[in-house]
Amino acid sequence: MSLAPYTQICYVSLDLDRSIERWIRAGAGPFYVGDSASLPPDRTYRGAIAVDQFRAAIAFLGSTQIEIVQPLDDQPSFYREVLERNRADAKEEVLHHVQPKARPMSEAAFDEECHKLERDGLNCVATLTAPGGGTVRYYEDPANLLGFFIEMSHKSERVFALMEKMFEQHLAWDGKEPVREMRTLASN
């Protein structure tokens, strides 16, 4: 099973602001921050409706998208699961998931990519409807050999246009306004 190249790497953090500061020093930015309240209410985690709350920040470091998520409560979630599984190692942030080969694709092509993962023995553990349209599914290998989830996304053209805009702003970024509200990305 070859999923590379990875276009997004996501970490789960106990302190989103501190993680953002560290990634900015590494050259990522600007970061766009939002929270789970902006997501449609159909999120699932291990077969149940997900009710956890979190904050998330997204930026680029070169051509790689960096996402950082901070759980805001103790509700069961696949973010909290990774923190608990790695508690001994969780100093600041822990690798949560990677997203391979992000690109526009038809719903049928997305379903086929997901079916390939399932045929390779991976299990879907979480789903959500992406803001702006599309479906996102998160997979794990049952033996937890990878130690992180794999995100598969079927996002709308609008979402990809916003990601392209975020990338262009990263390339032109002068270091000012390192943290911005996610909603401002759509309005710029």
GROMACS .gro file of C-alpha atoms in nm:
model
  188
    1MET     CA    1   0.000   0.000   0.000
    2SER     CA    2   0.174   0.315  -0.120
    3LEU     CA    3   0.001   0.639  -0.025
    4ALA     CA    4   0.284   0.887  -0.071
    5PRO     CA    5   0.326   1.170  -0.138
    6TYR     CA    6   0.159   1.319   0.166
    7THR     CA    7   0.014   1.664   0.113
    8GLN     CA    8  -0.102   1.727   0.470
    9ILE     CA    9   0.038   1.634   0.809
   10CYS     CA   10  -0.180   1.683   1.116
   11TYR     CA   11  -0.076   1.695   1.479
   12VAL     CA   12  -0.293   1.690   1.789
   13SER     CA   13  -0.175   1.930   2.060
   14LEU     CA   14  -0.249   2.010   2.420
   15ASP     CA   15  -0.172   2.378   2.352
   16LEU     CA   16  -0.267   2.502   2.004
   17ASP     CA   17  -0.121   2.851   2.049
   18ARG     CA   18   0.216   2.717   2.162
   19SER     CA   19   0.226   2.468   1.873
   20ILE     CA   20   0.143   2.745   1.626
   21GLU     CA   21   0.429   2.956   1.761
   22ARG     CA   22   0.674   2.667   1.718
   23TRP     CA   23   0.562   2.598   1.359
   24ILE     CA   24   0.586   2.968   1.272
   25ARG     CA   25   0.950   2.963   1.388
   26ALA     CA   26   1.000   2.668   1.150
   27GLY     CA   27   0.861   2.875   0.859
   28ALA     CA   28   0.495   2.772   0.848
   29GLY     CA   29   0.229   3.037   0.818
   30PRO     CA   30   0.014   3.223   0.821
   31PHE     CA   31  -0.214   2.996   1.025
   32TYR     CA   32  -0.590   3.000   0.979
   33VAL     CA   33  -0.778   2.904   1.295
   34GLY     CA   34  -1.134   2.775   1.334
   35ASP     CA   35  -1.327   2.545   1.562
   36SER     CA   36  -1.557   2.246   1.547
   37ALA     CA   37  -1.866   2.468   1.578
   38SER     CA   38  -1.825   2.552   1.208
   39LEU     CA   39  -1.857   2.186   1.104
   40PRO     CA   40  -2.183   2.023   0.998
   41PRO     CA   41  -2.331   1.815   1.285
   42ASP     CA   42  -2.291   1.480   1.108
   43ARG     CA   43  -1.942   1.393   1.236
   44THR     CA   44  -1.893   1.035   1.353
   45TYR     CA   45  -1.631   0.859   1.563
   46ARG     CA   46  -1.621   0.480   1.585
   47GLY     CA   47  -1.983   0.449   1.472
   48ALA     CA   48  -2.135   0.709   1.705
   49ILE     CA   49  -2.216   1.077   1.657
   50ALA     CA   50  -1.908   1.282   1.752
   51VAL     CA   51  -1.987   1.558   2.000
   52ASP     CA   52  -1.634   1.661   2.094
   53GLN     CA   53  -1.526   2.021   2.057
   54PHE     CA   54  -1.189   2.133   1.924
   55ARG     CA   55  -0.990   2.417   1.771
   56ALA     CA   56  -0.787   2.366   1.457
   57ALA     CA   57  -0.521   2.565   1.273
   58ILE     CA   58  -0.402   2.514   0.916
   59ALA     CA   59  -0.102   2.663   0.733
   60PHE     CA   60   0.155   2.569   0.475
   61LEU     CA   61   0.523   2.494   0.524
   62GLY     CA   62   0.652   2.493   0.169
   63SER     CA   63   0.411   2.277  -0.029
   64THR     CA   64   0.302   2.070   0.273
   65GLN     CA   65  -0.010   2.165   0.462
   66ILE     CA   66   0.032   2.157   0.840
   67GLU     CA   67  -0.278   2.112   1.055
   68ILE     CA   68  -0.282   2.130   1.436
   69VAL     CA   69  -0.586   2.032   1.643
   70GLN     CA   70  -0.647   2.090   2.014
   71PRO     CA   71  -0.933   1.903   2.186
   72LEU     CA   72  -1.135   2.137   2.408
   73ASP     CA   73  -1.316   1.877   2.620
   74ASP     CA   74  -1.292   1.520   2.743
   75GLN     CA   75  -1.553   1.377   2.504
   76PRO     CA   76  -1.445   1.065   2.315
   77SER     CA   77  -1.277   1.159   1.988
   78PHE     CA   78  -1.010   1.037   1.755
   79TYR     CA   79  -0.804   1.340   1.857
   80ARG     CA   80  -0.824   1.252   2.226
   81GLU     CA   81  -0.760   0.884   2.137
   82VAL     CA   82  -0.421   0.970   1.988
   83LEU     CA   83  -0.325   1.183   2.288
   84GLU     CA   84  -0.421   0.906   2.530
   85ARG     CA   85  -0.246   0.637   2.326
   86ASN     CA   86   0.072   0.848   2.322
   87ARG     CA   87   0.041   1.008   2.665
   88ALA     CA   88   0.390   0.900   2.772
   89ASP     CA   89   0.536   1.062   2.461
   90ALA     CA   90   0.301   1.364   2.439
   91LYS     CA   91   0.523   1.654   2.535
   92GLU     CA   92   0.371   1.909   2.301
   93GLU     CA   93   0.203   1.753   2.002
   94VAL     CA   94   0.160   1.410   1.852
   95LEU     CA   95   0.126   1.302   1.489
   96HIS     CA   96  -0.245   1.246   1.428
   97HIS     CA   97  -0.293   1.183   1.057
   98VAL     CA   98  -0.151   1.226   0.712
   99GLN     CA   99  -0.342   1.305   0.397
  100PRO     CA  100  -0.200   1.149   0.082
  101LYS     CA  101  -0.229   1.289  -0.267
  102ALA     CA  102  -0.492   1.559  -0.200
  103ARG     CA  103  -0.651   1.647  -0.531
  104PRO     CA  104  -0.993   1.707  -0.683
  105MET     CA  105  -1.161   1.379  -0.772
  106SER     CA  106  -1.506   1.250  -0.852
  107GLU     CA  107  -1.716   1.094  -0.581
  108ALA     CA  108  -1.676   0.756  -0.755
  109ALA     CA  109  -1.295   0.791  -0.758
  110PHE     CA  110  -1.301   0.891  -0.389
  111ASP     CA  111  -1.514   0.587  -0.302
  112GLU     CA  112  -1.275   0.361  -0.496
  113GLU     CA  113  -0.971   0.505  -0.310
  114CYS     CA  114  -1.149   0.438   0.020
  115HIS     CA  115  -1.245   0.086  -0.087
  116LYS     CA  116  -0.878   0.018  -0.170
  117LEU     CA  117  -0.781   0.108   0.187
  118GLU     CA  118  -1.056  -0.116   0.321
  119ARG     CA  119  -0.942  -0.404   0.098
  120ASP     CA  120  -0.591  -0.351   0.238
  121GLY     CA  121  -0.739  -0.405   0.587
  122LEU     CA  122  -0.776  -0.047   0.710
  123ASN     CA  123  -1.087   0.053   0.907
  124CYS     CA  124  -1.279   0.379   0.880
  125VAL     CA  125  -1.295   0.526   1.232
  126ALA     CA  126  -1.430   0.878   1.173
  127THR     CA  127  -1.620   1.076   0.911
  128LEU     CA  128  -1.732   1.432   0.855
  129THR     CA  129  -1.877   1.658   0.592
  130ALA     CA  130  -1.619   1.919   0.497
  131PRO     CA  131  -1.721   2.283   0.535
  132GLY     CA  132  -1.781   2.405   0.181
  133GLY     CA  133  -1.872   2.056   0.060
  134GLY     CA  134  -1.726   1.711   0.039
  135THR     CA  135  -1.665   1.407   0.256
  136VAL     CA  136  -1.369   1.327   0.478
  137ARG     CA  137  -1.295   0.980   0.615
  138TYR     CA  138  -1.022   0.876   0.856
  139TYR     CA  139  -0.871   0.527   0.848
  140GLU     CA  140  -0.652   0.322   1.080
  141ASP     CA  141  -0.474  -0.006   1.042
  142PRO     CA  142  -0.618  -0.258   1.290
  143ALA     CA  143  -0.274  -0.353   1.425
  144ASN     CA  144  -0.185   0.016   1.468
  145LEU     CA  145   0.144  -0.043   1.290
  146LEU     CA  146   0.140   0.310   1.149
  147GLY     CA  147   0.055   0.479   1.478
  148PHE     CA  148  -0.148   0.749   1.303
  149PHE     CA  149  -0.463   0.784   1.094
  150ILE     CA  150  -0.493   0.836   0.719
  151GLU     CA  151  -0.728   1.107   0.596
  152MET     CA  152  -0.906   1.058   0.266
  153SER     CA  153  -1.090   1.363   0.135
  154HIS     CA  154  -1.343   1.430  -0.135
  155LYS     CA  155  -1.358   1.809  -0.120
  156SER     CA  156  -1.543   2.053  -0.338
  157GLU     CA  157  -1.372   2.273  -0.596
  158ARG     CA  158  -1.447   2.565  -0.363
  159VAL     CA  159  -1.249   2.402  -0.082
  160PHE     CA  160  -0.955   2.333  -0.314
  161ALA     CA  161  -0.968   2.696  -0.431
  162LEU     CA  162  -0.946   2.810  -0.068
  163MET     CA  163  -0.650   2.577  -0.008
  164GLU     CA  164  -0.479   2.719  -0.318
  165LYS     CA  165  -0.544   3.070  -0.184
  166MET     CA  166  -0.393   2.969   0.151
  167PHE     CA  167  -0.085   2.834  -0.029
  168GLU     CA  168  -0.047   3.155  -0.233
  169GLN     CA  169  -0.073   3.361   0.086
  170HIS     CA  170   0.197   3.142   0.242
  171LEU     CA  171   0.431   3.209  -0.052
  172ALA     CA  172   0.372   3.585  -0.032
  173TRP     CA  173   0.365   3.602   0.349
  174ASP     CA  174   0.580   3.873   0.507
  175GLY     CA  175   0.547   3.741   0.863
  176LYS     CA  176   0.273   3.984   0.960
  177GLU     CA  177  -0.057   3.857   1.098
  178PRO     CA  178   0.072   3.507   1.168
  179VAL     CA  179  -0.265   3.387   1.306
  180ARG     CA  180  -0.592   3.463   1.126
  181GLU     CA  181  -0.951   3.351   1.158
  182MET     CA  182  -1.048   3.077   0.912
  183ARG     CA  183  -1.357   3.271   0.804
  184THR     CA  184  -1.135   3.554   0.672
  185LEU     CA  185  -0.986   3.321   0.410
  186ALA     CA  186  -1.318   3.299   0.226
  187SER     CA  187  -1.374   3.674   0.245
  188ASN     CA  188  -1.032   3.784   0.111
   0.00000   0.00000   0.00000
